[in-house]
Amino acid sequence: MSDRSSSGGLAAVLWDMDGTLLDSEKLWDVSLEALAEHLGGTLSTEGREAMVGSNMAHSLTILFDDLGLSYTPADLSTAGDWLRAKTAELFDAGLVWRPGARAALDMVGRSGMPMALVTNTERYLTERALGTLGRDRFGAIVCGDEVKLGKPHPEPYEKAADLLGLRPADCLAIEDSSTGTAAAEAAGATVLVIPCAVPVPAGPRRVQRHSLEGLTLDELRAIWMPR
Ligand SMILES: [Mg+2]
């Protein structure tokens, strides 16, 4: 049963996937480094950090630039297919939850508050993660290839809120990256930031927390800021 009327305004939780719910940024580390090697180079730390939270197309341009390689759209497409296959293999071999993530999803789910999954990762790979995450938990799932402009643009969060029949401002987004946080903030949501791979700068509608462990519904309600 929905708890919306008594929640003091917070109507839904919008979850990022990679680095927030799943420790999948480590798997992306492996597949991106393998792709760099396949292309004859080595990915720099700065290059990898610039990709955290980004989508496939943007990450590939960062990678080619980082390796000092020129590229055509066909090169990007071929590299994308390679990266997709390699990452799928790693997702299938074993996804690991971020600390406290499964309990936090269970906790919000039990309250009846709607939840959405909002990821820059494409549907093809997201589908492989939904078995671990539990597809039925989410009232809406928005993937990177289902929007015109991925994070840091607000469109994925706007679309997810819309699919739940809400305004982004009614929602709390939970993110681990600067890119994702910028997207949720631009959409008008409050953001709970739980950094994973890279620190995230502070901001007026951002609250930082070390991990998802011990998170309660009361805390989520208290973090949410009306707009
Ligand atoms: Mg993320």
PDB file of C-alpha atoms and ligand atoms in Angstrom:
ATOM      1  CA  MET A   1       0.000   0.000   0.000  1.00  0.00           C
ATOM      2  CA  SER A   2       1.293   3.447  -0.910  1.00  0.00           C
ATOM      3  CA  ASP A   3       2.636   5.551   1.906  1.00  0.00           C
ATOM      4  CA  ARG A   4       2.641   8.692  -0.237  1.00  0.00           C
ATOM      5  CA  SER A   5      -0.003  10.630   1.659  1.00  0.00           C
ATOM      6  CA  SER A   6       1.807  10.362   4.977  1.00  0.00           C
ATOM      7  CA  SER A   7       5.357  10.756   3.708  1.00  0.00           C
ATOM      8  CA  GLY A   8       5.441  14.534   4.083  1.00  0.00           C
ATOM      9  CA  GLY A   9       6.055  14.983   0.399  1.00  0.00           C
ATOM     10  CA  LEU A  10       8.590  12.377  -0.646  1.00  0.00           C
ATOM     11  CA  ALA A  11       6.720  10.299  -3.215  1.00  0.00           C
ATOM     12  CA  ALA A  12       9.278   7.988  -4.807  1.00  0.00           C
ATOM     13  CA  VAL A  13      12.897   6.858  -4.842  1.00  0.00           C
ATOM     14  CA  LEU A  14      14.786   6.858  -8.152  1.00  0.00           C
ATOM     15  CA  TRP A  15      17.804   4.563  -8.108  1.00  0.00           C
ATOM     16  CA  ASP A  16      20.929   4.750 -10.206  1.00  0.00           C
ATOM     17  CA  MET A  17      22.340   1.274 -10.946  1.00  0.00           C
ATOM     18  CA  ASP A  18      26.105   1.136 -11.604  1.00  0.00           C
ATOM     19  CA  GLY A  19      28.104   2.069  -8.522  1.00  0.00           C
ATOM     20  CA  THR A  20      24.958   2.809  -6.475  1.00  0.00           C
ATOM     21  CA  LEU A  21      23.078  -0.510  -6.260  1.00  0.00           C
ATOM     22  CA  LEU A  22      25.669  -2.752  -7.894  1.00  0.00           C
ATOM     23  CA  ASP A  23      29.432  -2.742  -7.637  1.00  0.00           C
ATOM     24  CA  SER A  24      29.482  -2.838 -11.429  1.00  0.00           C
ATOM     25  CA  GLU A  25      31.861   0.098 -11.967  1.00  0.00           C
ATOM     26  CA  LYS A  26      34.596  -2.442 -11.136  1.00  0.00           C
ATOM     27  CA  LEU A  27      33.343  -4.651 -13.964  1.00  0.00           C
ATOM     28  CA  TRP A  28      33.334  -1.640 -16.297  1.00  0.00           C
ATOM     29  CA  ASP A  29      36.955  -1.014 -15.187  1.00  0.00           C
ATOM     30  CA  VAL A  30      37.816  -4.493 -16.437  1.00  0.00           C
ATOM     31  CA  SER A  31      35.911  -4.312 -19.735  1.00  0.00           C
ATOM     32  CA  LEU A  32      37.112  -0.773 -20.563  1.00  0.00           C
ATOM     33  CA  GLU A  33      40.736  -1.683 -19.840  1.00  0.00           C
ATOM     34  CA  ALA A  34      40.331  -4.803 -21.996  1.00  0.00           C
ATOM     35  CA  LEU A  35      38.925  -2.685 -24.837  1.00  0.00           C
ATOM     36  CA  ALA A  36      41.826  -0.206 -24.535  1.00  0.00           C
ATOM     37  CA  GLU A  37      44.237  -3.135 -24.771  1.00  0.00           C
ATOM     38  CA  HIS A  38      42.306  -4.557 -27.729  1.00  0.00           C
ATOM     39  CA  LEU A  39      42.772  -1.162 -29.440  1.00  0.00           C
ATOM     40  CA  GLY A  40      46.489  -1.228 -28.656  1.00  0.00           C
ATOM     41  CA  GLY A  41      46.637   1.244 -25.773  1.00  0.00           C
ATOM     42  CA  THR A  42      46.232   1.743 -22.032  1.00  0.00           C
ATOM     43  CA  LEU A  43      43.386   3.727 -20.482  1.00  0.00           C
ATOM     44  CA  SER A  44      44.561   6.511 -18.124  1.00  0.00           C
ATOM     45  CA  THR A  45      43.094   6.960 -14.637  1.00  0.00           C
ATOM     46  CA  GLU A  46      41.771  10.399 -15.659  1.00  0.00           C
ATOM     47  CA  GLY A  47      40.138   8.913 -18.743  1.00  0.00           C
ATOM     48  CA  ARG A  48      38.455   6.168 -16.730  1.00  0.00           C
ATOM     49  CA  GLU A  49      37.241   8.598 -14.051  1.00  0.00           C
ATOM     50  CA  ALA A  50      35.728  10.865 -16.716  1.00  0.00           C
ATOM     51  CA  MET A  51      33.582   7.906 -17.856  1.00  0.00           C
ATOM     52  CA  VAL A  52      32.032   7.086 -14.469  1.00  0.00           C
ATOM     53  CA  GLY A  53      28.263   7.513 -14.758  1.00  0.00           C
ATOM     54  CA  SER A  54      28.484   8.345 -18.456  1.00  0.00           C
ATOM     55  CA  ASN A  55      26.778   6.527 -21.325  1.00  0.00           C
ATOM     56  CA  MET A  56      28.274   4.154 -23.900  1.00  0.00           C
ATOM     57  CA  ALA A  57      28.642   6.658 -26.759  1.00  0.00           C
ATOM     58  CA  HIS A  58      30.290   9.330 -24.636  1.00  0.00           C
ATOM     59  CA  SER A  59      32.534   6.831 -22.841  1.00  0.00           C
ATOM     60  CA  LEU A  60      33.805   5.513 -26.189  1.00  0.00           C
ATOM     61  CA  THR A  61      34.750   8.992 -27.443  1.00  0.00           C
ATOM     62  CA  ILE A  62      36.592   9.584 -24.139  1.00  0.00           C
ATOM     63  CA  LEU A  63      38.404   6.266 -24.609  1.00  0.00           C
ATOM     64  CA  PHE A  64      39.521   6.936 -28.192  1.00  0.00           C
ATOM     65  CA  ASP A  65      40.647  10.471 -27.241  1.00  0.00           C
ATOM     66  CA  ASP A  66      42.452   9.116 -24.184  1.00  0.00           C
ATOM     67  CA  LEU A  67      44.341   6.617 -26.354  1.00  0.00           C
ATOM     68  CA  GLY A  68      45.156   9.338 -28.890  1.00  0.00           C
ATOM     69  CA  LEU A  69      43.305   7.445 -31.636  1.00  0.00           C
ATOM     70  CA  SER A  70      41.263   9.061 -34.380  1.00  0.00           C
ATOM     71  CA  TYR A  71      37.927   7.392 -35.091  1.00  0.00           C
ATOM     72  CA  THR A  72      34.960   7.204 -37.407  1.00  0.00           C
ATOM     73  CA  PRO A  73      31.356   6.472 -36.381  1.00  0.00           C
ATOM     74  CA  ALA A  74      31.986   2.917 -37.643  1.00  0.00           C
ATOM     75  CA  ASP A  75      34.993   2.567 -35.294  1.00  0.00           C
ATOM     76  CA  LEU A  76      32.813   3.671 -32.367  1.00  0.00           C
ATOM     77  CA  SER A  77      30.111   1.213 -33.363  1.00  0.00           C
ATOM     78  CA  THR A  78      32.565  -1.706 -33.614  1.00  0.00           C
ATOM     79  CA  ALA A  79      34.189  -0.791 -30.300  1.00  0.00           C
ATOM     80  CA  GLY A  80      30.722  -0.471 -28.724  1.00  0.00           C
ATOM     81  CA  ASP A  81      29.784  -3.992 -29.834  1.00  0.00           C
ATOM     82  CA  TRP A  82      33.052  -5.334 -28.423  1.00  0.00           C
ATOM     83  CA  LEU A  83      32.580  -3.514 -25.110  1.00  0.00           C
ATOM     84  CA  ARG A  84      28.940  -4.578 -24.839  1.00  0.00           C
ATOM     85  CA  ALA A  85      29.835  -8.257 -25.342  1.00  0.00           C
ATOM     86  CA  LYS A  86      32.749  -8.123 -22.892  1.00  0.00           C
ATOM     87  CA  THR A  87      30.697  -6.333 -20.226  1.00  0.00           C
ATOM     88  CA  ALA A  88      27.770  -8.734 -20.686  1.00  0.00           C
ATOM     89  CA  GLU A  89      30.150 -11.632 -20.054  1.00  0.00           C
ATOM     90  CA  LEU A  90      31.297  -9.992 -16.798  1.00  0.00           C
ATOM     91  CA  PHE A  91      27.722  -9.101 -15.709  1.00  0.00           C
ATOM     92  CA  ASP A  92      26.702 -12.739 -16.307  1.00  0.00           C
ATOM     93  CA  ALA A  93      29.695 -14.058 -14.368  1.00  0.00           C
ATOM     94  CA  GLY A  94      28.612 -12.271 -11.211  1.00  0.00           C
ATOM     95  CA  LEU A  95      27.253  -8.931 -10.104  1.00  0.00           C
ATOM     96  CA  VAL A  96      27.952  -7.796  -6.563  1.00  0.00           C
ATOM     97  CA  TRP A  97      25.709  -5.509  -4.503  1.00  0.00           C
ATOM     98  CA  ARG A  98      27.058  -2.265  -3.075  1.00  0.00           C
ATOM     99  CA  PRO A  99      27.083  -2.335   0.772  1.00  0.00           C
ATOM    100  CA  GLY A 100      23.571  -2.040   2.173  1.00  0.00           C
ATOM    101  CA  ALA A 101      21.970  -1.734  -1.278  1.00  0.00           C
ATOM    102  CA  ARG A 102      19.833  -4.852  -1.157  1.00  0.00           C
ATOM    103  CA  ALA A 103      18.536  -4.055   2.342  1.00  0.00           C
ATOM    104  CA  ALA A 104      17.804  -0.458   1.309  1.00  0.00           C
ATOM    105  CA  LEU A 105      15.792  -1.629  -1.716  1.00  0.00           C
ATOM    106  CA  ASP A 106      13.900  -4.087   0.501  1.00  0.00           C
ATOM    107  CA  MET A 107      13.242  -1.366   3.072  1.00  0.00           C
ATOM    108  CA  VAL A 108      11.803   1.141   0.570  1.00  0.00           C
ATOM    109  CA  GLY A 109       9.913  -1.641  -1.207  1.00  0.00           C
ATOM    110  CA  ARG A 110       8.261  -2.788   2.039  1.00  0.00           C
ATOM    111  CA  SER A 111       7.008   0.762   2.686  1.00  0.00           C
ATOM    112  CA  GLY A 112       5.072   0.674  -0.570  1.00  0.00           C
ATOM    113  CA  MET A 113       6.804   3.788  -1.871  1.00  0.00           C
ATOM    114  CA  PRO A 114       7.226   3.604  -5.672  1.00  0.00           C
ATOM    115  CA  MET A 115      10.737   3.097  -7.028  1.00  0.00           C
ATOM    116  CA  ALA A 116      12.334   3.494 -10.445  1.00  0.00           C
ATOM    117  CA  LEU A 117      15.665   2.397 -11.887  1.00  0.00           C
ATOM    118  CA  VAL A 118      17.358   5.192 -13.858  1.00  0.00           C
ATOM    119  CA  THR A 119      20.568   4.136 -15.577  1.00  0.00           C
ATOM    120  CA  ASN A 120      22.844   5.333 -18.367  1.00  0.00           C
ATOM    121  CA  THR A 121      23.570   1.675 -19.099  1.00  0.00           C
ATOM    122  CA  GLU A 122      21.820   0.300 -22.169  1.00  0.00           C
ATOM    123  CA  ARG A 123      18.776  -1.982 -21.901  1.00  0.00           C
ATOM    124  CA  TYR A 124      20.758  -4.974 -23.248  1.00  0.00           C
ATOM    125  CA  LEU A 125      23.072  -4.921 -20.215  1.00  0.00           C
ATOM    126  CA  THR A 126      20.490  -3.637 -17.715  1.00  0.00           C
ATOM    127  CA  GLU A 127      18.322  -6.679 -18.495  1.00  0.00           C
ATOM    128  CA  ARG A 128      21.213  -8.897 -17.360  1.00  0.00           C
ATOM    129  CA  ALA A 129      21.331  -7.059 -14.029  1.00  0.00           C
ATOM    130  CA  LEU A 130      17.572  -7.101 -13.378  1.00  0.00           C
ATOM    131  CA  GLY A 131      17.661 -10.739 -12.309  1.00  0.00           C
ATOM    132  CA  THR A 132      19.966  -9.715  -9.463  1.00  0.00           C
ATOM    133  CA  LEU A 133      18.172  -6.460  -8.660  1.00  0.00           C
ATOM    134  CA  GLY A 134      14.614  -7.813  -8.878  1.00  0.00           C
ATOM    135  CA  ARG A 135      12.713  -6.428 -11.834  1.00  0.00           C
ATOM    136  CA  ASP A 136       9.385  -6.351  -9.992  1.00  0.00           C
ATOM    137  CA  ARG A 137      10.591  -3.829  -7.455  1.00  0.00           C
ATOM    138  CA  PHE A 138      10.579  -1.024 -10.023  1.00  0.00           C
ATOM    139  CA  GLY A 139       7.503   0.816 -11.259  1.00  0.00           C
ATOM    140  CA  ALA A 140       9.635   2.234 -14.073  1.00  0.00           C
ATOM    141  CA  ILE A 141      12.993   1.381 -15.646  1.00  0.00           C
ATOM    142  CA  VAL A 142      14.757   3.939 -17.857  1.00  0.00           C
ATOM    143  CA  CYS A 143      17.924   2.855 -19.688  1.00  0.00           C
ATOM    144  CA  GLY A 144      20.590   4.867 -21.469  1.00  0.00           C
ATOM    145  CA  ASP A 145      19.394   3.955 -24.951  1.00  0.00           C
ATOM    146  CA  GLU A 146      15.758   4.820 -24.143  1.00  0.00           C
ATOM    147  CA  VAL A 147      16.318   8.584 -23.936  1.00  0.00           C
ATOM    148  CA  LYS A 148      17.607  11.146 -26.438  1.00  0.00           C
ATOM    149  CA  LEU A 149      20.066  12.636 -23.966  1.00  0.00           C
ATOM    150  CA  GLY A 150      21.510  10.514 -21.155  1.00  0.00           C
ATOM    151  CA  LYS A 151      22.852  11.727 -17.822  1.00  0.00           C
ATOM    152  CA  PRO A 152      24.136  14.416 -17.076  1.00  0.00           C
ATOM    153  CA  HIS A 153      21.062  15.670 -18.958  1.00  0.00           C
ATOM    154  CA  PRO A 154      17.863  15.603 -16.889  1.00  0.00           C
ATOM    155  CA  GLU A 155      15.862  13.549 -19.416  1.00  0.00           C
ATOM    156  CA  PRO A 156      16.323  10.091 -17.805  1.00  0.00           C
ATOM    157  CA  TYR A 157      15.076  11.382 -14.430  1.00  0.00           C
ATOM    158  CA  GLU A 158      12.256  13.383 -16.024  1.00  0.00           C
ATOM    159  CA  LYS A 159      11.152  10.288 -17.936  1.00  0.00           C
ATOM    160  CA  ALA A 160      11.294   8.019 -14.875  1.00  0.00           C
ATOM    161  CA  ALA A 161       9.245  10.427 -12.733  1.00  0.00           C
ATOM    162  CA  ASP A 162       6.759  10.841 -15.563  1.00  0.00           C
ATOM    163  CA  LEU A 163       6.352   7.063 -15.902  1.00  0.00           C
ATOM    164  CA  LEU A 164       5.543   6.952 -12.169  1.00  0.00           C
ATOM    165  CA  GLY A 165       3.027   9.786 -12.645  1.00  0.00           C
ATOM    166  CA  LEU A 166       5.091  12.185 -10.519  1.00  0.00           C
ATOM    167  CA  ARG A 167       7.249  15.296 -10.838  1.00  0.00           C
ATOM    168  CA  PRO A 168      11.024  14.783 -10.383  1.00  0.00           C
ATOM    169  CA  ALA A 169      10.789  17.312  -7.533  1.00  0.00           C
ATOM    170  CA  ASP A 170       8.575  14.834  -5.638  1.00  0.00           C
ATOM    171  CA  CYS A 171      11.353  12.244  -5.814  1.00  0.00           C
ATOM    172  CA  LEU A 172      14.648  11.429  -4.170  1.00  0.00           C
ATOM    173  CA  ALA A 173      17.371  10.205  -6.516  1.00  0.00           C
ATOM    174  CA  ILE A 174      20.205   8.044  -5.195  1.00  0.00           C
ATOM    175  CA  GLU A 175      23.456   8.396  -7.140  1.00  0.00           C
ATOM    176  CA  ASP A 176      27.173   7.667  -6.886  1.00  0.00           C
ATOM    177  CA  SER A 177      28.617   9.865  -9.655  1.00  0.00           C
ATOM    178  CA  SER A 178      28.885  13.558 -10.534  1.00  0.00           C
ATOM    179  CA  THR A 179      27.296  12.835 -13.913  1.00  0.00           C
ATOM    180  CA  GLY A 180      24.244  11.143 -12.399  1.00  0.00           C
ATOM    181  CA  THR A 181      23.914  13.673  -9.601  1.00  0.00           C
ATOM    182  CA  ALA A 182      23.961  16.533 -12.127  1.00  0.00           C
ATOM    183  CA  ALA A 183      21.184  14.819 -14.108  1.00  0.00           C
ATOM    184  CA  ALA A 184      18.923  14.297 -11.088  1.00  0.00           C
ATOM    185  CA  GLU A 185      19.540  17.818  -9.804  1.00  0.00           C
ATOM    186  CA  ALA A 186      18.827  19.346 -13.237  1.00  0.00           C
ATOM    187  CA  ALA A 187      15.538  17.427 -13.301  1.00  0.00           C
ATOM    188  CA  GLY A 188      14.598  18.994  -9.950  1.00  0.00           C
ATOM    189  CA  ALA A 189      15.001  15.982  -7.667  1.00  0.00           C
ATOM    190  CA  THR A 190      16.756  15.949  -4.329  1.00  0.00           C
ATOM    191  CA  VAL A 191      19.849  13.730  -4.534  1.00  0.00           C
ATOM    192  CA  LEU A 192      21.294  11.388  -1.949  1.00  0.00           C
ATOM    193  CA  VAL A 193      24.913  10.991  -3.033  1.00  0.00           C
ATOM    194  CA  ILE A 194      26.840   7.874  -2.054  1.00  0.00           C
ATOM    195  CA  PRO A 195      30.183   8.180  -3.829  1.00  0.00           C
ATOM    196  CA  CYS A 196      31.699   4.942  -5.099  1.00  0.00           C
ATOM    197  CA  ALA A 197      34.648   5.308  -7.452  1.00  0.00           C
ATOM    198  CA  VAL A 198      35.146   9.106  -7.490  1.00  0.00           C
ATOM    199  CA  PRO A 199      34.254  11.929  -5.016  1.00  0.00           C
ATOM    200  CA  VAL A 200      31.179  14.028  -5.884  1.00  0.00           C
ATOM    201  CA  PRO A 201      31.165  17.800  -5.169  1.00  0.00           C
ATOM    202  CA  ALA A 202      28.636  19.194  -2.653  1.00  0.00           C
ATOM    203  CA  GLY A 203      25.561  21.116  -3.843  1.00  0.00           C
ATOM    204  CA  PRO A 204      22.383  22.715  -2.508  1.00  0.00           C
ATOM    205  CA  ARG A 205      20.039  19.814  -3.294  1.00  0.00           C
ATOM    206  CA  ARG A 206      22.605  17.099  -2.533  1.00  0.00           C
ATOM    207  CA  VAL A 207      23.058  15.190   0.699  1.00  0.00           C
ATOM    208  CA  GLN A 208      26.090  12.923   1.047  1.00  0.00           C
ATOM    209  CA  ARG A 209      26.188   9.643   2.923  1.00  0.00           C
ATOM    210  CA  HIS A 210      29.022   7.154   3.264  1.00  0.00           C
ATOM    211  CA  SER A 211      27.027   4.072   2.250  1.00  0.00           C
ATOM    212  CA  LEU A 212      23.477   2.708   2.031  1.00  0.00           C
ATOM    213  CA  GLU A 213      23.988   0.672   5.188  1.00  0.00           C
ATOM    214  CA  GLY A 214      21.502   1.415   7.962  1.00  0.00           C
ATOM    215  CA  LEU A 215      19.396   3.721   5.799  1.00  0.00           C
ATOM    216  CA  THR A 216      15.815   4.214   7.050  1.00  0.00           C
ATOM    217  CA  LEU A 217      12.664   5.574   5.483  1.00  0.00           C
ATOM    218  CA  ASP A 218      12.599   8.382   8.069  1.00  0.00           C
ATOM    219  CA  GLU A 219      16.076   9.421   6.964  1.00  0.00           C
ATOM    220  CA  LEU A 220      15.054   9.418   3.298  1.00  0.00           C
ATOM    221  CA  ARG A 221      12.046  11.596   4.140  1.00  0.00           C
ATOM    222  CA  ALA A 222      14.240  13.971   6.127  1.00  0.00           C
ATOM    223  CA  ILE A 223      16.792  14.222   3.278  1.00  0.00           C
ATOM    224  CA  TRP A 224      14.138  15.072   0.663  1.00  0.00           C
ATOM    225  CA  MET A 225      13.755  18.834   0.067  1.00  0.00           C
ATOM    226  CA  PRO A 226      10.467  20.324  -1.153  1.00  0.00           C
ATOM    227  CA  ARG A 227      10.531  22.430  -4.304  1.00  0.00           C
TER     228      ARG A 227
HETATM  229 MG    MG B   1      26.361   5.295 -11.140  1.00  0.00          MG
END
